[in-house]
CSV table of C-alpha atoms in Angstrom, one decimal:
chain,number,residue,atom,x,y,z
A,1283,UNK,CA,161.6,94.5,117.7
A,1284,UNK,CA,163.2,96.5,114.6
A,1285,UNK,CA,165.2,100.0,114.9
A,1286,UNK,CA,164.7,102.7,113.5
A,1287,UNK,CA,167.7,105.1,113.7
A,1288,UNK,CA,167.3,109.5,113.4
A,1289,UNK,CA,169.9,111.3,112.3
A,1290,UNK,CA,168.8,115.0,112.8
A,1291,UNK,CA,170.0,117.9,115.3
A,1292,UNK,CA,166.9,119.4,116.1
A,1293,UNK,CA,165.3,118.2,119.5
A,1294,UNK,CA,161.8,119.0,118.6
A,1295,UNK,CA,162.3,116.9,115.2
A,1296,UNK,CA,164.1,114.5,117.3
A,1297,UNK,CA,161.2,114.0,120.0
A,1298,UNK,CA,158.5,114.3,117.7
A,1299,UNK,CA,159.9,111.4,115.3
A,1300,UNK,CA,160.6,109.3,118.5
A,1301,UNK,CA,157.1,109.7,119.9
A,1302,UNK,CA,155.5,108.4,116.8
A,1303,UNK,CA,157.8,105.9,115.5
A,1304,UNK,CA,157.4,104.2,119.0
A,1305,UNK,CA,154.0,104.5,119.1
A,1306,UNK,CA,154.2,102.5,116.1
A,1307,UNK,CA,156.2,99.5,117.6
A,1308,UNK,CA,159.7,100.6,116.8
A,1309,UNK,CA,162.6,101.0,119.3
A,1310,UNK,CA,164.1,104.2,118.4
A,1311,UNK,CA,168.4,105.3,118.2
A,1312,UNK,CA,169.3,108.7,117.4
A,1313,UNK,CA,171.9,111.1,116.7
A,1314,UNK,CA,172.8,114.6,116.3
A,1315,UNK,CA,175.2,114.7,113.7
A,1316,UNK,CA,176.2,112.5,110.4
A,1317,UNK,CA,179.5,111.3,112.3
A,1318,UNK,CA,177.7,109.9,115.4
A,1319,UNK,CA,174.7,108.4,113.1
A,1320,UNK,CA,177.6,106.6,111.0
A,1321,UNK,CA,178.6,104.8,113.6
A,1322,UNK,CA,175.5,104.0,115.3
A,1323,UNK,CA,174.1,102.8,112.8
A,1324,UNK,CA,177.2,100.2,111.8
A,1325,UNK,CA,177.0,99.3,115.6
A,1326,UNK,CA,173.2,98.6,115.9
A,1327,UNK,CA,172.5,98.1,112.5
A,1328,UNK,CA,169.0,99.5,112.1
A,1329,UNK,CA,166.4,98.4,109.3
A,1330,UNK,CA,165.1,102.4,108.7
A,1331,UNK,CA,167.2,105.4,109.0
A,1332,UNK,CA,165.7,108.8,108.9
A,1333,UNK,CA,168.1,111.3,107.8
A,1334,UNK,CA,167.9,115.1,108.1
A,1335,UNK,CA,169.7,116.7,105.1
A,1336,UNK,CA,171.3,119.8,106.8
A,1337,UNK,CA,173.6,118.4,109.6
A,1338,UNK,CA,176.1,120.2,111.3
A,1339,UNK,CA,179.1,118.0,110.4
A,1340,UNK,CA,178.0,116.7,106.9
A,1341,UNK,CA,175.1,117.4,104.3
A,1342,UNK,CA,172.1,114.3,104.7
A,1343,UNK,CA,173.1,113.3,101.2
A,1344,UNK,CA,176.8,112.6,102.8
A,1345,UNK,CA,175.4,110.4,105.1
A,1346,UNK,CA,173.1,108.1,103.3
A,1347,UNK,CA,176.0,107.9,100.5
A,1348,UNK,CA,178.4,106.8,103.6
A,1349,UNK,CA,175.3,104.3,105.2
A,1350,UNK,CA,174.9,102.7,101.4
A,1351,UNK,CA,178.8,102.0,100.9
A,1352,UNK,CA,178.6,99.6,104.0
A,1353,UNK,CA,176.2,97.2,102.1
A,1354,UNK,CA,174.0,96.6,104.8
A,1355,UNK,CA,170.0,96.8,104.2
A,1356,UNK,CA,168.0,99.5,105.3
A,1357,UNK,CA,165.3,102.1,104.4
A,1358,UNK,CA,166.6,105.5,104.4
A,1359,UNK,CA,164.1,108.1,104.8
A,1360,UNK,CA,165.3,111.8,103.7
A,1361,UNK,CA,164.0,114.8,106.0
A,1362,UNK,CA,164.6,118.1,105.2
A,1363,UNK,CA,162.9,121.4,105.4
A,1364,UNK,CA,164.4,122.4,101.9
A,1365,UNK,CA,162.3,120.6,99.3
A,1366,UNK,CA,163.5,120.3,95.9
A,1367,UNK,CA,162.6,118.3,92.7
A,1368,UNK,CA,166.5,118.0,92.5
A,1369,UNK,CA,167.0,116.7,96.1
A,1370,UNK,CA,164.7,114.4,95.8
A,1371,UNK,CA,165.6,112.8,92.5
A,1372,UNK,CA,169.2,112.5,93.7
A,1373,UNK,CA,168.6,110.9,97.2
A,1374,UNK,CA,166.5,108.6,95.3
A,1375,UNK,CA,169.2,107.1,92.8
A,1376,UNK,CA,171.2,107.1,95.7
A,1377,UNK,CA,168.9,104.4,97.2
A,1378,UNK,CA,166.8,106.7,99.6
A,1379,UNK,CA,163.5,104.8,100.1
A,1380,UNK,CA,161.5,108.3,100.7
A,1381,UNK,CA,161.8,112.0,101.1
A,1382,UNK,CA,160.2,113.4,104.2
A,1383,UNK,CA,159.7,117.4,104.0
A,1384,UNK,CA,159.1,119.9,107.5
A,1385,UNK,CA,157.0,120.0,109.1
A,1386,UNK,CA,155.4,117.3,108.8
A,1387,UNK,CA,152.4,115.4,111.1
A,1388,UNK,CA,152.1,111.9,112.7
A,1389,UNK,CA,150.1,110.6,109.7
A,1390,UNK,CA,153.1,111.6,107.0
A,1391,UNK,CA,155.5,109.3,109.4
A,1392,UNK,CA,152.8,106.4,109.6
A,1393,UNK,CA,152.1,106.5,106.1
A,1394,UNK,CA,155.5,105.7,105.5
A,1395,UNK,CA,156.4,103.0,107.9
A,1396,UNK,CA,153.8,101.6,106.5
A,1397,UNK,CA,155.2,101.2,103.3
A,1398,UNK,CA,158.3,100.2,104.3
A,1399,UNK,CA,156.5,97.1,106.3
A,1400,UNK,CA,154.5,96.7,102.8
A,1401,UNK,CA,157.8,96.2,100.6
A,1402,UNK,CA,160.0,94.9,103.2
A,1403,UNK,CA,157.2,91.7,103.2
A,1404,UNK,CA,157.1,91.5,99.3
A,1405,UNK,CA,160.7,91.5,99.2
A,1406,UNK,CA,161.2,89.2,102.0
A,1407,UNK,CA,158.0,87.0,100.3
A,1408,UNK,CA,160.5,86.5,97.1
A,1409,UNK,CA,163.2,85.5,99.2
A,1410,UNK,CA,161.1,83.0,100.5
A,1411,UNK,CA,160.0,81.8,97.1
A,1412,UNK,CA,163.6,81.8,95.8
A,1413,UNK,CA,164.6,79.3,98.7
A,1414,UNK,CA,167.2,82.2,100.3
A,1415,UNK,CA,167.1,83.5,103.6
A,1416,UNK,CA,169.0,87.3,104.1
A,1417,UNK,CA,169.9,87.9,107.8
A,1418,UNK,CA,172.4,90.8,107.1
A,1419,UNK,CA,175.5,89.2,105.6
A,1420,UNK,CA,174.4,85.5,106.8
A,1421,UNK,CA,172.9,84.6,103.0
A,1422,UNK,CA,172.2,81.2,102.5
A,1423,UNK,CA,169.7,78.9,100.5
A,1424,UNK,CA,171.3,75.5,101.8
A,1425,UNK,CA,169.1,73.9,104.3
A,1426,UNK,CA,171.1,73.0,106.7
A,1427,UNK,CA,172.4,76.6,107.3
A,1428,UNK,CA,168.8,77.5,107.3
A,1429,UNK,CA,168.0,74.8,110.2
A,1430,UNK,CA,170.8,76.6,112.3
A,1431,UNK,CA,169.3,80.1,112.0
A,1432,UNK,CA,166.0,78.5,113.0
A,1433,UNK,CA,167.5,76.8,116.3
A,1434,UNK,CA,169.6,80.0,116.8
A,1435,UNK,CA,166.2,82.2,116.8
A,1436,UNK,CA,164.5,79.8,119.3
A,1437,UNK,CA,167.8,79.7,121.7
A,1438,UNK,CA,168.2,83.3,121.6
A,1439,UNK,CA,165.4,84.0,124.2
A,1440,UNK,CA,166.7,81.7,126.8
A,1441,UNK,CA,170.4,82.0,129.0
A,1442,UNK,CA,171.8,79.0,127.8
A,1443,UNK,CA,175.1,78.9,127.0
A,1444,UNK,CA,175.6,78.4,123.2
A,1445,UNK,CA,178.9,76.7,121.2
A,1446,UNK,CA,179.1,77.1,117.5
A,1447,UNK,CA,181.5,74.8,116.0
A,1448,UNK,CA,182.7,75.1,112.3
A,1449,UNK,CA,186.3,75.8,110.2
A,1450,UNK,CA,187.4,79.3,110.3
A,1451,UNK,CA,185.6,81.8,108.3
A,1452,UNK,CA,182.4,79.7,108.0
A,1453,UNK,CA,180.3,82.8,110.0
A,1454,UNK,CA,180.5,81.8,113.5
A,1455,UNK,CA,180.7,85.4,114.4
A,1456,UNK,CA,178.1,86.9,112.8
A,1457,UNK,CA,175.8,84.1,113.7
A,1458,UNK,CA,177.0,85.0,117.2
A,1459,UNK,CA,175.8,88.6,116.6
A,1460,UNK,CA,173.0,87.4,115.1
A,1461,UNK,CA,171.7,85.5,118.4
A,1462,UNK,CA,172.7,88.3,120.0
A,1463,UNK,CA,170.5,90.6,118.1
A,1464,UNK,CA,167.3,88.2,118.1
A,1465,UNK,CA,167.5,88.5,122.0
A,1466,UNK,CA,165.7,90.6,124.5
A,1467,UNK,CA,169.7,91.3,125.4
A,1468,UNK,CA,169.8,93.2,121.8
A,1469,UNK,CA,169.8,96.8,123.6
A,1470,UNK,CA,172.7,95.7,126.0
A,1471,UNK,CA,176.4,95.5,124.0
A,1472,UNK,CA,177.6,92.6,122.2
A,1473,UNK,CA,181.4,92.5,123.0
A,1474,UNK,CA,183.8,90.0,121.6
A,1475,UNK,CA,187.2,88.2,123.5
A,1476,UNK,CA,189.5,86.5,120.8
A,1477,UNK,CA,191.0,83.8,123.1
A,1478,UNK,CA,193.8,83.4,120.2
A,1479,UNK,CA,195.8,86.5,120.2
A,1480,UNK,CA,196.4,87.4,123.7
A,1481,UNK,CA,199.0,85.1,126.1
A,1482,UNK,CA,197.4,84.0,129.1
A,1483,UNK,CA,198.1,87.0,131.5
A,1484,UNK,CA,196.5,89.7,129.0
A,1485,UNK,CA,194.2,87.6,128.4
A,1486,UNK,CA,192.9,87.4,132.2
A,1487,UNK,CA,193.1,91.0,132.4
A,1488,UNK,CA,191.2,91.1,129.0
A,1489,UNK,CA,188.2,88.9,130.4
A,1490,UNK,CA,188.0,90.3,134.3
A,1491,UNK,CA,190.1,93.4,134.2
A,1492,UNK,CA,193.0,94.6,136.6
A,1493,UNK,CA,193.8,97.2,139.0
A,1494,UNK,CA,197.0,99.4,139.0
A,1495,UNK,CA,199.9,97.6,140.1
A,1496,UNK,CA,198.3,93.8,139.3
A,1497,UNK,CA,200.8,92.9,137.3
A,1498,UNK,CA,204.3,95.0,135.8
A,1499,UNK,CA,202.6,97.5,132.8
A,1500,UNK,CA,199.5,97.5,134.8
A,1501,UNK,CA,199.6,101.4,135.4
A,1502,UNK,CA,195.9,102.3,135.8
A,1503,UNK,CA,192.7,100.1,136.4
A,1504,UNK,CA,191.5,98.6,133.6
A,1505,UNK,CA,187.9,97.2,133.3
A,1506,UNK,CA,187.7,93.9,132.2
A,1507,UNK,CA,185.6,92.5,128.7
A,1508,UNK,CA,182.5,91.0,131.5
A,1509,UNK,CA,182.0,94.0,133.1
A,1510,UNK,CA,181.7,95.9,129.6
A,1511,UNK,CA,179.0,93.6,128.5
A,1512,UNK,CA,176.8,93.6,131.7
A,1513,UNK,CA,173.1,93.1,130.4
A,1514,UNK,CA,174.4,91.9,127.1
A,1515,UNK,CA,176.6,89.2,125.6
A,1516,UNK,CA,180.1,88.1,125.8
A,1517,UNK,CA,181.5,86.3,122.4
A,1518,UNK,CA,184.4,84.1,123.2
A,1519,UNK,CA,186.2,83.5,120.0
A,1520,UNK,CA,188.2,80.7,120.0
A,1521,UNK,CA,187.3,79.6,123.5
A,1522,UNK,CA,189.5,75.8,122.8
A,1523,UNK,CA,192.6,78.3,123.0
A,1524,UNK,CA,191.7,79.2,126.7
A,1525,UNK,CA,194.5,78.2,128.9
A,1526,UNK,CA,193.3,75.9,131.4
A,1527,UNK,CA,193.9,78.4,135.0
A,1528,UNK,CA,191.2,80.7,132.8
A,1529,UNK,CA,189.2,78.2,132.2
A,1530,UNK,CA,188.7,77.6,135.7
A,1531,UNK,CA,188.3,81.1,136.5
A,1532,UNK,CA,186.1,81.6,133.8
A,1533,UNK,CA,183.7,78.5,135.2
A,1534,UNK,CA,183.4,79.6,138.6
A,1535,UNK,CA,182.3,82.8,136.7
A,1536,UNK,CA,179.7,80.9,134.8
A,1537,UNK,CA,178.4,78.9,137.9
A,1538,UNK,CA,178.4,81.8,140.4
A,1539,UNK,CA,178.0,85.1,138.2
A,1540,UNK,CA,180.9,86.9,139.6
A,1541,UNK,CA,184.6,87.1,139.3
A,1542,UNK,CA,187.5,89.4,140.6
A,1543,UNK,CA,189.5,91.7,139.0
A,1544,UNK,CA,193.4,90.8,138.8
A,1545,UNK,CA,194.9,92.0,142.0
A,1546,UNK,CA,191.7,92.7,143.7
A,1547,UNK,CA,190.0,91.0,146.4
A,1548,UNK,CA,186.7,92.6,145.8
A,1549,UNK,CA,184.6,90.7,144.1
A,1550,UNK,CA,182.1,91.9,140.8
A,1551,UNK,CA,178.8,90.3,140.3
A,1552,UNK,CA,177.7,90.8,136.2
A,1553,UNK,CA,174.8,89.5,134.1
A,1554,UNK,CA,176.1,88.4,130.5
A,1555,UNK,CA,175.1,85.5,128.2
A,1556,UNK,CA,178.1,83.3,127.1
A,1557,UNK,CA,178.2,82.5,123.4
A,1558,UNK,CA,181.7,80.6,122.5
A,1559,UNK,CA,183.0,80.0,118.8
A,1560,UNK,CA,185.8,77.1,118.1
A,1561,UNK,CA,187.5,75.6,115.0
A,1562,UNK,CA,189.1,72.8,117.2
A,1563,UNK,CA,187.4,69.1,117.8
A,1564,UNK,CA,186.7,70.0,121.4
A,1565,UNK,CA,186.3,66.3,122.8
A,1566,UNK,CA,190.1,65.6,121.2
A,1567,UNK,CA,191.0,68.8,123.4
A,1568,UNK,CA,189.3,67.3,126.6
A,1569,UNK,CA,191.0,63.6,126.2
A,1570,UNK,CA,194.3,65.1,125.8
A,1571,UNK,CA,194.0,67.1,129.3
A,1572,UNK,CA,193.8,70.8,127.5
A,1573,UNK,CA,190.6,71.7,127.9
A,1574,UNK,CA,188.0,71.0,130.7
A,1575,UNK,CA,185.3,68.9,130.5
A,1576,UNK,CA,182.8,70.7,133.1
A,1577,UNK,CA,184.0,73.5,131.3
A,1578,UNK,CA,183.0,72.1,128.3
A,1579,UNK,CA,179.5,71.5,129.6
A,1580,UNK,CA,179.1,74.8,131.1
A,1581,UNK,CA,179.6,76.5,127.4
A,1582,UNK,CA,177.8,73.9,125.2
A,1583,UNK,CA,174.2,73.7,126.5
A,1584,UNK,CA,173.3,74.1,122.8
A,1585,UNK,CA,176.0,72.7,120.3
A,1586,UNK,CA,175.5,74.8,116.3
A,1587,UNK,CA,177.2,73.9,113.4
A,1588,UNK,CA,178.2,76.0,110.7
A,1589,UNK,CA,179.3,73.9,107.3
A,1590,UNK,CA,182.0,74.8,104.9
A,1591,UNK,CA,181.0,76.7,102.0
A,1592,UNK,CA,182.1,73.7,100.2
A,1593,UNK,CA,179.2,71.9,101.5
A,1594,UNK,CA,176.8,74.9,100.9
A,1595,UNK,CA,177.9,74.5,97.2
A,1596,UNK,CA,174.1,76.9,96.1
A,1597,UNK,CA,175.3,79.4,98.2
A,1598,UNK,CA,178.4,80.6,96.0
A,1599,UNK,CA,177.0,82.2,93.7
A,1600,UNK,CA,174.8,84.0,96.0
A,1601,UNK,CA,177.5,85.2,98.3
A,1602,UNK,CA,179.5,86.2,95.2
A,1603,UNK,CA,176.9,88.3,93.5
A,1604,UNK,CA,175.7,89.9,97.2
A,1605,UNK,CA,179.8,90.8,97.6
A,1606,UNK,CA,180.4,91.6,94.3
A,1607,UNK,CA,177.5,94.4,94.3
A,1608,UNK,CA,179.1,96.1,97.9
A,1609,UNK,CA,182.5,95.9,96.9
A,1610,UNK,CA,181.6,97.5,93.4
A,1611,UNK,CA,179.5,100.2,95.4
A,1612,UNK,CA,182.3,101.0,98.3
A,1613,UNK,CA,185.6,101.6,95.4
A,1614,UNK,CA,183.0,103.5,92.9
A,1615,UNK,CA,183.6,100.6,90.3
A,1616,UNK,CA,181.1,99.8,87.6
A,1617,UNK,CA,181.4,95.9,87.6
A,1618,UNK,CA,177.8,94.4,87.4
A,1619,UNK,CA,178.2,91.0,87.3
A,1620,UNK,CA,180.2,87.7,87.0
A,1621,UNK,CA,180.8,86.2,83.9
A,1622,UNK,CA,179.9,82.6,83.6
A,1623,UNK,CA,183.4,81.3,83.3
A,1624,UNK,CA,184.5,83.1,86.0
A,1625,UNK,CA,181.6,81.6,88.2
A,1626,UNK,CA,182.4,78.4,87.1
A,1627,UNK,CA,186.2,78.6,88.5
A,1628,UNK,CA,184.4,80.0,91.8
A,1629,UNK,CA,182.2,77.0,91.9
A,1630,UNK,CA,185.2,74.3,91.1
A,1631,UNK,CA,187.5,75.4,94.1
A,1632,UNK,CA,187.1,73.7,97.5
A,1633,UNK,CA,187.7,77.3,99.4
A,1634,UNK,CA,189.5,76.0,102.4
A,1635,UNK,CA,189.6,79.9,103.8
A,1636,UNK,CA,185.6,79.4,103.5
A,1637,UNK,CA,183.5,82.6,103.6
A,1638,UNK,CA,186.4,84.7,104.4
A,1639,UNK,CA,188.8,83.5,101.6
A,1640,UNK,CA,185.6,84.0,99.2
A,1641,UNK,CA,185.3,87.7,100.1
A,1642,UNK,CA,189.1,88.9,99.9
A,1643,UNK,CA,188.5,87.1,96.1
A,1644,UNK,CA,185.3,89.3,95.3
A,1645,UNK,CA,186.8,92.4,96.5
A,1646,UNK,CA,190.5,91.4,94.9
A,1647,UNK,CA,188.5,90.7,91.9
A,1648,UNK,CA,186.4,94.4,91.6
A,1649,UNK,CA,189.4,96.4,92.2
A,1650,UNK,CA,191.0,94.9,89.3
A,1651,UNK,CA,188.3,93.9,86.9
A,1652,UNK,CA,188.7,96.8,84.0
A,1653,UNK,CA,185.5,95.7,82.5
A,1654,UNK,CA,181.8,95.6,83.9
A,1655,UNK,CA,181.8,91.8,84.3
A,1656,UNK,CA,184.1,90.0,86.4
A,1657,UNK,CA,186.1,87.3,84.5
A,1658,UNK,CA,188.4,84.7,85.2
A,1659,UNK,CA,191.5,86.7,84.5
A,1660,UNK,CA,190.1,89.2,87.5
A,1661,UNK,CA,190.6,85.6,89.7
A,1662,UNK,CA,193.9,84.9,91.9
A,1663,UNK,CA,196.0,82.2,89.9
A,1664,UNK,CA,195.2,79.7,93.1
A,1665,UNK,CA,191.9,80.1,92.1
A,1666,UNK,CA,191.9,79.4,88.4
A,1667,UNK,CA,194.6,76.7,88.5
A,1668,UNK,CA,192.5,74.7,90.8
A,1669,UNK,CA,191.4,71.6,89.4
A,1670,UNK,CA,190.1,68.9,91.4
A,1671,UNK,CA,189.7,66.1,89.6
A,1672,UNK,CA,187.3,62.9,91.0
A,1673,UNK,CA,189.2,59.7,91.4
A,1674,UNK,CA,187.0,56.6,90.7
A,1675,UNK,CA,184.3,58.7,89.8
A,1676,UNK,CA,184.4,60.3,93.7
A,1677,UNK,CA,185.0,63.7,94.8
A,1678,UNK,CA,187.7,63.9,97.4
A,1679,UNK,CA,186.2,64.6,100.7
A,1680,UNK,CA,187.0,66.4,104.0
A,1681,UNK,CA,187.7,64.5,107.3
A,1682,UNK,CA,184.5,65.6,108.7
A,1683,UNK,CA,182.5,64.4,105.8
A,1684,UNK,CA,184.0,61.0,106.2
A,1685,UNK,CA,183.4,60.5,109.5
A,1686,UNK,CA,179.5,61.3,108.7
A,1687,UNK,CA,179.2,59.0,106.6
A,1688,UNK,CA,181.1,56.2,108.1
A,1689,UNK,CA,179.2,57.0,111.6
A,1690,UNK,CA,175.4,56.7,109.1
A,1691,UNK,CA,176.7,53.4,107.7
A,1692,UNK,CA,177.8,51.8,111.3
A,1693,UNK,CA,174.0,53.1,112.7
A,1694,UNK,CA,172.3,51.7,109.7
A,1695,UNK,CA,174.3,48.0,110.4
A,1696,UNK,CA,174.0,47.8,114.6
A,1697,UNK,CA,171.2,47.3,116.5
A,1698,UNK,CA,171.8,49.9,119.3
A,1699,UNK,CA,174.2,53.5,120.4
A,1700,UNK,CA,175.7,51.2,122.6
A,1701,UNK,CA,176.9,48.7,120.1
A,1702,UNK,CA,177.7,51.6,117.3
A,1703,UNK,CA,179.6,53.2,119.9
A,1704,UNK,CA,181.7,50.2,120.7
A,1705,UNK,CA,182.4,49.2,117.2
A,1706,UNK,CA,183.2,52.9,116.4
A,1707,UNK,CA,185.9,53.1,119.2
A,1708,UNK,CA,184.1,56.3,120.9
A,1709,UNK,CA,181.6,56.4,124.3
A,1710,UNK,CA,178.0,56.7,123.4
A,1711,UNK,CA,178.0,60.2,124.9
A,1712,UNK,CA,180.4,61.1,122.2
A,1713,UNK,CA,178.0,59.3,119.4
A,1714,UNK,CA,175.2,60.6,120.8
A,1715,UNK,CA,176.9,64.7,119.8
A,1716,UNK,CA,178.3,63.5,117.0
A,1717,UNK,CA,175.0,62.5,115.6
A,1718,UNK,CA,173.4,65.8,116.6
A,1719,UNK,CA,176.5,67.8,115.0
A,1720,UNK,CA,175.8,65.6,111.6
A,1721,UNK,CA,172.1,65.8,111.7
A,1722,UNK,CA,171.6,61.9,112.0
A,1723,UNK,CA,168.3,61.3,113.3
C-alpha cells in the first residue's frame, strides 16, 4: 500500500488530509515541522508528500528543496494558505508535482491523487517499454536482476527466512529493504546488525541486549537489535562473520522466538523476520567447521543472488546517469550528462567495488567536472588506465563465472545429478543450490 507523508502543523489540516487520503487507499505519515518530515520521509520513503509552506522550523519551499537533494522519487504536493503566481512557479521548477491552496475540500485532494496515479502509470508504462525496472535506487534492465526482484516480491508476504548472496556492494541491502518494504511488516522497523564490525561480546549484546553489570562497560541496560525490530525485520549483514557460540544462540532464537538478554535469566519472546546478507561461499564456511549447517538451513529457506555489475553490463549506463543527475542536484553542480568517451571508460572497467565503487566515481566525478558533461579526465586514473585486454579472443572471467559454466557443460554431458555431482567432486545437495544460484534449469 503506498505512503503518503504530510508535513503541516495544523491539526485540522492534518486530520482532514488524513481522513481523505485514506479513504482513498493510502496509509498516511505525518509531521509537524520540516525537521521531523525530513527524516520521516528518508526513513519511510513515501511516494507523495504534501508539504505546507509556512512551518514553524523552515519555509515549505525549504523542505521540498531538502526532500529533492536526496534523489529519491516522490510527488510533492505544495499546501499553503498564501497563494501566489510566484509561489507557485518556483515550487514548480523546483520539482513540486502540484500546489494545493486553503481551504480546500475532499474533491481538490482526490483530484490530485488522481493524477499522480495517472502519471505515475505512464511513467512507470515507459519504463516498462524501455526494458528498466526503478525500485528506488535498485535500477536495473538485466534480466536476471529483474527475476530476483520478482521472487523477492513473492517471498515478501511469507516468514521465511531469506539469504542473499552476492560480492560486496552488489545491493544486498537495499534489496533487503526492499522485501522489507513489499511486506505487510512495512509499518514495523527495518533494523540492520553488521556481523563484521563488532567482536563477538558486543556483538551479543548488539543482537539480544544486556543488563547493567553483564559484562565490565555494561553500566546501564541496553536493549538488544531483536527487541528494537519486534513486528518488523532484522537485517543481518554479513551473517558468515557470526561467531559460532552466536550462531547457536541466534538458532535457538530462530526455532523458539525468544532469547535472553546477557546476564539475564528472564527470558524475551519477539516477532521479527530474518533476512541475512553474505559475500562469503557459505557451504566452504560449513565444511571448514565455521559456520553451522542447521544454522545455515534455518536462514536460507529462499537463497537470492545479486550479480556483479560486471555481469549486468546494460545497467552502467543507467546507474551512471540516475547518480550523475543526484549528485549534480545535492552539490548545486550544473553537469548534465556523460560524454561518450567517458562512458566508454565506465563500460571497459570490471568494477570489482561493484555498485558501491561505481557511485564514489559518479560523485568524485561531479564535484570535479568544471564543465556540464562529465569526461574522462573527471575519472580516477584506476579507471581510465584500465584496459583489459581478451586473450585468445576471451574475456577474462571471474571464479564464479567459471564454475557456471563448467557445472552447464558437466550437466549437458551426464546422465543424472547424481553422476554430475560425482564427477564434479561436490554432493548433489550442493549441485542441486548451485544450479538454483546459476539459474540452470
Amino acid at each position: 500500500m503506498k505512503k503518503v507523508l504530510i508535513i503541516d502543523d495544523d491539526k485540522n489540516i492534518l486530520t482532514t488530509l488524513q481522513i481523505h487520503i485514506e479513504n482513498a487507499g493510502f496509509v498516511t505519515l505525518c509531521a509537524s515541522t520540516g525537521t521531523e518530515g525530513t527524516a520521516l520521509f528518508k526513513k519511510e520513503l513515501p511516494e507523495i508528500v504534501f508539504i505546507d509552506l509556512k512551518l514553524p522550523d523552515m519555509d515549505g519551499l525549504s523542505v521540498l528543496d531538502k526532500l529533492i537533494e536526496t534523489g529519491i522519487q516522490t510527488y510533492p504536493v505544495i499546501i499553503t494558505a498564501y497563494a501566489t503566481i510566484d509561489t507557485a512557479v518556483k515550487a514548480g521548477k523546483m520539482g513540486a508535482f502540484d500546489y494545493l491552496t486553503k481551504p480546500f475540500g475532499p474533491a481538490q485532494i482526490s483530484h490530485i491523487l488522481r493524477r499522480i496515479e495517472k502519471v505515475q502509470s505512464l511513467e512507470d508504462k515507459i519504463e516498462e517499454l524501455k526494458g528498466i525496472v526503478h525500485e528506488n535506487d535498485l535500477i536495473t534492465r538485466n534480466e536476471e536482476v529483474k527475476k530476483v526482484l520478482s521472487v523477492g516480491r513473492q517471498v515478501a508476504e511469507s516468514h521465511a527466512g531469506i539469504l542473499i548472496s552476492g560480492e560486496s556492494g552488489t545491493g544486498k541491502g537495499l534489496l533487503a529493504s526492499l522485501i522489507h518494504r513489499w511486506s505487510e511488516r512495512s509499518d514495523k522497523p527495518f533494523v540492520t546488525v553488521d556481523c563484521a564490525t563488532l567482536q563477538e561480546n558486543l556483538l551479543e549484546s548488539d543482537l539480544f541486549g544486556h543488563v547493567k553489570g553483564a559484562f565490565t562497560g555494561a553500566i546501564r541496560d541496553k536493549t538488544g537489535k531483536l527487541e528494537l525490530a519486534d513486528g518488523g525485520t532484522v537485517f543481518l549483514d554479513e551473517v558468515s562473520e557470526m561467531a559460532p557460540p552466536i550462531q547457536a544462540k541466534f538458532l535457538h532464537f530462530l526455532q523458539h522466538h525468544e532469547f535472553e538478554r546477557v546476564g539475564d535469566p528472564k527470558t524475551v519472546r519477539v516477532n521479527v523476520r530474518i533476512i541475512s546478507a553474505t559475500n562469503r561461499d557459505m557451504e566452504e564456511l560449513i565444511r571448514e567447521g565455521l559456520f553451522r549447517e542447521d544454522f545455515y538451513y534455518r536462514l536460507n529457506v529462499v537463497e537470492l543472488f545479486m550479480p556483479p555489475l560486471r555481469d549486468r553490463p546494460e545497467d552502467i549506463d543507467l546507474l551512471s546517469i540516475h547518480y550523475l543527475n543526484r549528485f549534480s542536484r545535492i552539490n548545486g553542480r550544473p553537469v548534465s550528462g556523460i560524454d561518450p568517451e567517458a562512458m566508454k571508460e565506465l563500460k571497459r572497467y570490471r568494477w570489482p567495488g561493484n555498485i558501491r565503487e561505481l557511485v564514489n566515481v559518479i560523485e568524485r566525478g561531479v564535484i570535479l567536472c568544471e564543465g556540464r558533461l562529465l569526461s574522462s579526465s573527471d575519472l580516477p586514473p584506476h579507471i581510465t588506465k584500465s584496459r583489459p585486454e581478451p586473450q585468445q579472443g576471451e574475456e577474462l572471467k571471474t571464479i564464479a563465472e567459471i564454475e557456471k559454466e563448467h557445472i552447464q557443460r558437466t550437466l549437458m554431458r551426464t546422465q543424472s545429478m547424481e553422476e554430475a555431482a560425482r564427477i564434479l567432486g561436490i554432493d548433489p545437495a550442493t549441485l542441486w543450490r548451485k544450479r538454483k544460484r546459476y539459474h540452470l534449469d
